[in-house]
């Protein structure tokens, strides 16, 4: 598998922006793994990810990373397929993460 430029062991960027791209669960898992140890990314923006109905699954992976990451301040996950379960995973992560100060989840499948 070829990893994208934003999935590298020595991630030094401050902003990760993924938009309108199909990415698979292995790539999301790799990104989440890197975010657990990364100390430079401040903004995580994943918009219009073409993941079918797997929004809750991939956001749960990122939520696990957010439980331990202490540099990300802004999380923007708009225009995806995140449902109630994904929103709960993210909320649980934010309860233990003191650094995230802004989250955008508009245009998802959260709520009725």
Tab-separated table of N, CA and C in Angstrom:
chain	number	residue	atom	x	y	z
A	1	UNK	N	0.842	-1.177	0.000
A	1	UNK	CA	0.000	0.000	0.000
A	1	UNK	C	0.888	1.240	0.000
A	2	UNK	N	0.573	2.182	-0.824
A	2	UNK	CA	1.297	3.441	-0.873
A	2	UNK	C	0.596	4.443	0.038
A	3	UNK	N	1.324	4.978	1.006
A	3	UNK	CA	0.720	5.930	1.924
A	3	UNK	C	0.760	7.326	1.335
A	4	UNK	N	-0.259	8.096	1.636
A	4	UNK	CA	-0.369	9.460	1.134
A	4	UNK	C	0.705	10.347	1.779
A	5	UNK	N	0.966	11.512	1.208
A	5	UNK	CA	1.974	12.403	1.772
A	5	UNK	C	1.679	12.817	3.217
A	6	UNK	N	0.413	12.840	3.605
A	6	UNK	CA	0.072	13.257	4.961
A	6	UNK	C	0.125	12.111	5.953
A	7	UNK	N	0.521	10.946	5.528
A	7	UNK	CA	0.699	9.816	6.435
A	7	UNK	C	2.159	9.395	6.375
A	8	UNK	N	2.952	9.982	7.234
A	8	UNK	CA	4.375	9.674	7.279
A	8	UNK	C	4.814	9.582	8.730
A	9	UNK	N	5.869	8.873	8.988
A	9	UNK	CA	6.336	8.713	10.358
A	9	UNK	C	6.847	10.019	10.952
A	10	UNK	N	7.390	10.883	10.132
A	10	UNK	CA	7.939	12.134	10.630
A	10	UNK	C	7.056	13.289	10.168
A	11	UNK	N	5.847	13.323	10.668
A	11	UNK	CA	4.877	14.331	10.268
A	11	UNK	C	5.206	15.666	10.930
A	12	UNK	N	5.585	16.675	10.133
A	12	UNK	CA	5.991	17.967	10.681
A	12	UNK	C	5.033	19.098	10.339
A	13	UNK	N	4.033	18.824	9.565
A	13	UNK	CA	3.099	19.859	9.152
A	13	UNK	C	2.214	20.297	10.316
A	14	UNK	N	1.689	21.502	10.242
A	14	UNK	CA	0.772	21.996	11.268
A	14	UNK	C	-0.684	21.820	10.865
A	15	UNK	N	-0.932	21.623	9.571
A	15	UNK	CA	-2.309	21.495	9.079
A	15	UNK	C	-2.419	20.250	8.210
A	16	UNK	N	-3.393	19.410	8.527
A	16	UNK	CA	-3.713	18.283	7.653
A	16	UNK	C	-5.080	18.579	7.065
A	17	UNK	N	-5.132	18.645	5.750
A	17	UNK	CA	-6.387	18.934	5.052
A	17	UNK	C	-6.611	17.845	4.012
A	18	UNK	N	-7.677	17.100	4.211
A	18	UNK	CA	-8.059	16.048	3.272
A	18	UNK	C	-9.473	16.387	2.821
A	19	UNK	N	-9.653	16.574	1.542
A	19	UNK	CA	-10.965	16.995	1.053
A	19	UNK	C	-11.269	16.331	-0.282
A	20	UNK	N	-12.492	15.809	-0.391
A	20	UNK	CA	-12.983	15.216	-1.637
A	20	UNK	C	-12.093	14.085	-2.142
A	21	UNK	N	-11.556	13.293	-1.236
A	21	UNK	CA	-10.702	12.179	-1.625
A	21	UNK	C	-11.254	10.873	-1.087
A	22	UNK	N	-11.217	9.840	-1.895
A	22	UNK	CA	-11.552	8.531	-1.336
A	22	UNK	C	-10.328	8.004	-0.588
A	23	UNK	N	-10.498	7.676	0.690
A	23	UNK	CA	-9.403	7.058	1.416
A	23	UNK	C	-9.953	5.839	2.144
A	24	UNK	N	-9.125	4.843	2.288
A	24	UNK	CA	-9.621	3.601	2.890
A	24	UNK	C	-9.310	3.556	4.379
A	25	UNK	N	-9.883	2.571	5.040
A	25	UNK	CA	-9.749	2.462	6.488
A	25	UNK	C	-8.298	2.243	6.922
A	26	UNK	N	-7.504	1.570	6.094
A	26	UNK	CA	-6.090	1.362	6.424
A	26	UNK	C	-5.362	2.704	6.469
A	27	UNK	N	-5.692	3.606	5.560
A	27	UNK	CA	-5.069	4.931	5.560
A	27	UNK	C	-5.512	5.746	6.775
A	28	UNK	N	-6.792	5.648	7.125
A	28	UNK	CA	-7.278	6.354	8.307
A	28	UNK	C	-6.600	5.802	9.557
A	29	UNK	N	-6.465	4.487	9.628
A	29	UNK	CA	-5.799	3.862	10.773
A	29	UNK	C	-4.345	4.337	10.877
A	30	UNK	N	-3.665	4.441	9.744
A	30	UNK	CA	-2.275	4.914	9.736
A	30	UNK	C	-2.197	6.374	10.184
A	31	UNK	N	-3.117	7.187	9.696
A	31	UNK	CA	-3.153	8.589	10.104
A	31	UNK	C	-3.421	8.706	11.602
A	32	UNK	N	-4.387	7.953	12.112
A	32	UNK	CA	-4.710	7.986	13.544
A	32	UNK	C	-3.506	7.567	14.383
A	33	UNK	N	-2.810	6.552	13.922
A	33	UNK	CA	-1.617	6.082	14.646
A	33	UNK	C	-0.569	7.185	14.729
A	34	UNK	N	-0.346	7.880	13.631
A	34	UNK	CA	0.635	8.961	13.603
A	34	UNK	C	0.203	10.138	14.474
A	35	UNK	N	-1.103	10.432	14.488
A	35	UNK	CA	-1.590	11.557	15.286
A	35	UNK	C	-1.454	11.299	16.783
A	36	UNK	N	-1.382	10.030	17.176
A	36	UNK	CA	-1.206	9.716	18.595
A	36	UNK	C	0.142	10.204	19.121
A	37	UNK	N	1.140	10.248	18.258
A	37	UNK	CA	2.482	10.645	18.694
A	37	UNK	C	2.938	11.984	18.110
A	38	UNK	N	2.194	12.509	17.169
A	38	UNK	CA	2.574	13.744	16.502
A	38	UNK	C	2.517	14.928	17.461
A	39	UNK	N	3.480	15.844	17.327
A	39	UNK	CA	3.521	17.017	18.195
A	39	UNK	C	3.542	18.323	17.424
A	40	UNK	N	3.137	18.294	16.150
A	40	UNK	CA	3.140	19.527	15.364
A	40	UNK	C	1.786	19.881	14.761
A	41	UNK	N	0.950	18.921	14.462
A	41	UNK	CA	-0.335	19.208	13.811
A	41	UNK	C	-1.243	19.951	14.780
A	42	UNK	N	-1.742	21.104	14.334
A	42	UNK	CA	-2.668	21.901	15.132
A	42	UNK	C	-4.083	21.883	14.569
A	43	UNK	N	-4.187	21.670	13.250
A	43	UNK	CA	-5.492	21.689	12.587
A	43	UNK	C	-5.675	20.394	11.804
A	44	UNK	N	-6.793	19.730	12.053
A	44	UNK	CA	-7.151	18.516	11.332
A	44	UNK	C	-8.463	18.769	10.623
A	45	UNK	N	-8.413	18.774	9.300
A	45	UNK	CA	-9.613	19.047	8.510
A	45	UNK	C	-9.823	17.907	7.526
A	46	UNK	N	-10.920	17.213	7.694
A	46	UNK	CA	-11.296	16.144	6.768
A	46	UNK	C	-12.716	16.438	6.315
A	47	UNK	N	-12.850	16.847	5.065
A	47	UNK	CA	-14.136	17.264	4.532
A	47	UNK	C	-14.491	16.457	3.293
A	48	UNK	N	-15.763	16.115	3.200
A	48	UNK	CA	-16.289	15.415	2.024
A	48	UNK	C	-15.486	14.166	1.703
A	49	UNK	N	-15.144	13.415	2.744
A	49	UNK	CA	-14.403	12.180	2.542
A	49	UNK	C	-15.322	11.142	1.922
A	50	UNK	N	-14.871	10.528	0.886
A	50	UNK	CA	-15.685	9.542	0.184
A	50	UNK	C	-15.477	8.171	0.811
A	51	UNK	N	-16.194	7.946	1.930
A	51	UNK	CA	-16.013	6.704	2.669
A	51	UNK	C	-17.292	5.885	2.737
A	52	UNK	N	-18.251	6.194	1.892
A	52	UNK	CA	-19.517	5.467	1.930
A	52	UNK	C	-20.193	5.678	3.265
A	53	UNK	N	-20.632	4.605	3.880
A	53	UNK	CA	-21.301	4.705	5.170
A	53	UNK	C	-20.362	4.394	6.333
A	54	UNK	N	-19.074	4.525	6.140
A	54	UNK	CA	-18.097	4.172	7.177
A	54	UNK	C	-17.696	5.369	8.033
A	55	UNK	N	-18.471	6.440	8.029
A	55	UNK	CA	-18.122	7.645	8.778
A	55	UNK	C	-17.911	7.412	10.254
A	56	UNK	N	-18.802	6.627	10.873
A	56	UNK	CA	-18.659	6.359	12.308
A	56	UNK	C	-17.396	5.565	12.599
A	57	UNK	N	-17.060	4.655	11.701
A	57	UNK	CA	-15.885	3.808	11.902
A	57	UNK	C	-14.595	4.626	11.848
A	58	UNK	N	-14.441	5.444	10.820
A	58	UNK	CA	-13.185	6.184	10.718
A	58	UNK	C	-13.081	7.301	11.742
A	59	UNK	N	-14.198	7.922	12.118
A	59	UNK	CA	-14.100	8.978	13.127
A	59	UNK	C	-13.771	8.371	14.497
A	60	UNK	N	-14.189	7.139	14.755
A	60	UNK	CA	-13.830	6.468	16.008
A	60	UNK	C	-12.319	6.256	16.084
A	61	UNK	N	-11.687	5.943	14.946
A	61	UNK	CA	-10.225	5.790	14.922
A	61	UNK	C	-9.540	7.115	15.246
A	62	UNK	N	-10.039	8.188	14.644
A	62	UNK	CA	-9.448	9.501	14.918
A	62	UNK	C	-9.713	9.937	16.353
A	63	UNK	N	-10.871	9.579	16.886
A	63	UNK	CA	-11.202	9.932	18.271
A	63	UNK	C	-10.219	9.290	19.240
A	64	UNK	N	-9.824	8.060	18.967
A	64	UNK	CA	-8.831	7.404	19.820
A	64	UNK	C	-7.517	8.173	19.810
A	65	UNK	N	-7.144	8.693	18.654
A	65	UNK	CA	-5.915	9.491	18.564
A	65	UNK	C	-6.064	10.798	19.338
A	66	UNK	N	-7.245	11.406	19.262
A	66	UNK	CA	-7.463	12.671	19.959
A	66	UNK	C	-7.435	12.517	21.483
A	67	UNK	N	-7.664	11.314	21.966
A	67	UNK	CA	-7.597	11.091	23.415
A	67	UNK	C	-6.195	11.333	23.958
A	68	UNK	N	-5.179	11.142	23.119
A	68	UNK	CA	-3.800	11.293	23.590
A	68	UNK	C	-3.038	12.453	22.930
A	69	UNK	N	-3.503	12.929	21.790
A	69	UNK	CA	-2.829	14.031	21.108
A	69	UNK	C	-3.032	15.319	21.901
A	70	UNK	N	-1.972	16.100	22.067
A	70	UNK	CA	-2.067	17.339	22.829
A	70	UNK	C	-1.642	18.571	22.036
A	71	UNK	N	-1.691	18.489	20.713
A	71	UNK	CA	-1.351	19.661	19.905
A	71	UNK	C	-2.506	20.115	19.014
A	72	UNK	N	-3.390	19.225	18.647
A	72	UNK	CA	-4.497	19.602	17.763
A	72	UNK	C	-5.463	20.514	18.526
A	73	UNK	N	-5.753	21.663	17.908
A	73	UNK	CA	-6.643	22.646	18.508
A	73	UNK	C	-7.978	22.755	17.774
A	74	UNK	N	-7.962	22.443	16.485
A	74	UNK	CA	-9.158	22.625	15.656
A	74	UNK	C	-9.393	21.356	14.854
A	75	UNK	N	-10.605	20.821	14.957
A	75	UNK	CA	-10.993	19.613	14.230
A	75	UNK	C	-12.201	19.965	13.375
A	76	UNK	N	-12.052	19.822	12.079
A	76	UNK	CA	-13.161	20.112	11.156
A	76	UNK	C	-13.453	18.852	10.352
A	77	UNK	N	-14.606	18.278	10.608
A	77	UNK	CA	-15.010	17.032	9.952
A	77	UNK	C	-16.358	17.229	9.269
A	78	UNK	N	-16.472	18.239	8.450
A	78	UNK	CA	-17.746	18.579	7.817
A	78	UNK	C	-17.976	17.826	6.509
A	79	UNK	N	-19.246	17.722	6.151
A	79	UNK	CA	-19.659	17.101	4.890
A	79	UNK	C	-19.165	15.661	4.752
A	80	UNK	N	-19.387	14.871	5.777
A	80	UNK	CA	-19.006	13.463	5.764
A	80	UNK	C	-20.240	12.613	6.076
A	81	UNK	N	-20.027	11.380	6.441
A	81	UNK	CA	-21.142	10.488	6.770
A	81	UNK	C	-21.101	10.096	8.245
A	82	UNK	N	-20.671	11.017	9.084
A	82	UNK	CA	-20.596	10.754	10.516
A	82	UNK	C	-22.003	10.750	11.091
A	83	UNK	N	-22.322	9.692	11.834
A	83	UNK	CA	-23.629	9.574	12.469
A	83	UNK	C	-23.520	9.759	13.969
A	84	UNK	N	-24.570	9.347	14.657
A	84	UNK	CA	-24.616	9.515	16.111
A	84	UNK	C	-23.480	8.783	16.821
A	85	UNK	N	-23.187	7.558	16.408
A	85	UNK	CA	-22.127	6.778	17.064
A	85	UNK	C	-20.770	7.469	16.909
A	86	UNK	N	-20.509	8.003	15.746
A	86	UNK	CA	-19.253	8.722	15.530
A	86	UNK	C	-19.181	9.989	16.362
A	87	UNK	N	-20.302	10.694	16.480
A	87	UNK	CA	-20.341	11.910	17.289
A	87	UNK	C	-20.075	11.583	18.762
A	88	UNK	N	-20.613	10.454	19.230
A	88	UNK	CA	-20.377	10.047	20.616
A	88	UNK	C	-18.905	9.695	20.824
A	89	UNK	N	-18.295	8.986	19.872
A	89	UNK	CA	-16.867	8.660	19.971
A	89	UNK	C	-16.030	9.932	20.072
A	90	UNK	N	-16.362	10.892	19.236
A	90	UNK	CA	-15.629	12.156	19.239
A	90	UNK	C	-15.857	12.910	20.554
A	91	UNK	N	-17.092	12.942	21.034
A	91	UNK	CA	-17.391	13.626	22.296
A	91	UNK	C	-16.633	12.985	23.461
A	92	UNK	N	-16.569	11.670	23.477
A	92	UNK	CA	-15.823	10.972	24.535
A	92	UNK	C	-14.348	11.372	24.508
A	93	UNK	N	-13.787	11.478	23.320
A	93	UNK	CA	-12.383	11.869	23.196
A	93	UNK	C	-12.172	13.299	23.682
A	94	UNK	N	-13.105	14.171	23.350
A	94	UNK	CA	-12.954	15.571	23.733
A	94	UNK	C	-13.102	15.786	25.234
A	95	UNK	N	-13.746	14.858	25.900
A	95	UNK	CA	-13.873	14.952	27.360
A	95	UNK	C	-12.512	14.819	28.057
A	96	UNK	N	-11.571	14.140	27.416
A	96	UNK	CA	-10.251	13.945	28.024
A	96	UNK	C	-9.146	14.722	27.302
A	97	UNK	N	-9.508	15.468	26.268
A	97	UNK	CA	-8.530	16.232	25.506
A	97	UNK	C	-8.671	17.720	25.847
A	98	UNK	N	-7.682	18.306	26.515
A	98	UNK	CA	-7.789	19.709	26.910
A	98	UNK	C	-7.368	20.706	25.829
A	99	UNK	N	-6.846	20.238	24.695
A	99	UNK	CA	-6.298	21.180	23.715
A	99	UNK	C	-7.242	21.514	22.562
A	100	UNK	N	-8.164	20.639	22.221
A	100	UNK	CA	-9.101	20.945	21.132
A	100	UNK	C	-10.067	22.009	21.634
A	101	UNK	N	-10.091	23.157	20.931
A	101	UNK	CA	-10.955	24.249	21.361
A	101	UNK	C	-12.076	24.544	20.359
A	102	UNK	N	-11.990	23.958	19.162
A	102	UNK	CA	-13.035	24.194	18.168
A	102	UNK	C	-13.244	22.932	17.344
A	103	UNK	N	-14.522	22.596	17.127
A	103	UNK	CA	-14.897	21.423	16.325
A	103	UNK	C	-16.032	21.829	15.400
A	104	UNK	N	-15.941	21.412	14.148
A	104	UNK	CA	-17.040	21.609	13.183
A	104	UNK	C	-17.461	20.252	12.659
A	105	UNK	N	-18.754	19.993	12.758
A	105	UNK	CA	-19.313	18.716	12.282
A	105	UNK	C	-20.525	18.945	11.377
A	106	UNK	N	-20.638	20.106	10.784
A	106	UNK	CA	-21.815	20.383	9.978
A	106	UNK	C	-21.904	19.497	8.740
A	107	UNK	N	-23.121	19.299	8.289
A	107	UNK	CA	-23.415	18.478	7.106
A	107	UNK	C	-22.972	17.033	7.256
A	108	UNK	N	-23.325	16.426	8.383
A	108	UNK	CA	-23.117	15.008	8.616
A	108	UNK	C	-24.482	14.361	8.846
A	109	UNK	N	-24.508	13.174	9.380
A	109	UNK	CA	-25.765	12.451	9.610
A	109	UNK	C	-26.040	12.315	11.105
A	110	UNK	N	-25.767	13.365	11.852
A	110	UNK	CA	-25.922	13.350	13.305
A	110	UNK	C	-27.325	13.817	13.669
A	111	UNK	N	-27.982	13.072	14.550
A	111	UNK	CA	-29.315	13.444	15.014
A	111	UNK	C	-30.420	12.947	14.100
A	112	UNK	N	-31.643	13.374	14.423
A	112	UNK	CA	-32.802	12.884	13.646
A	112	UNK	C	-32.820	13.392	12.216
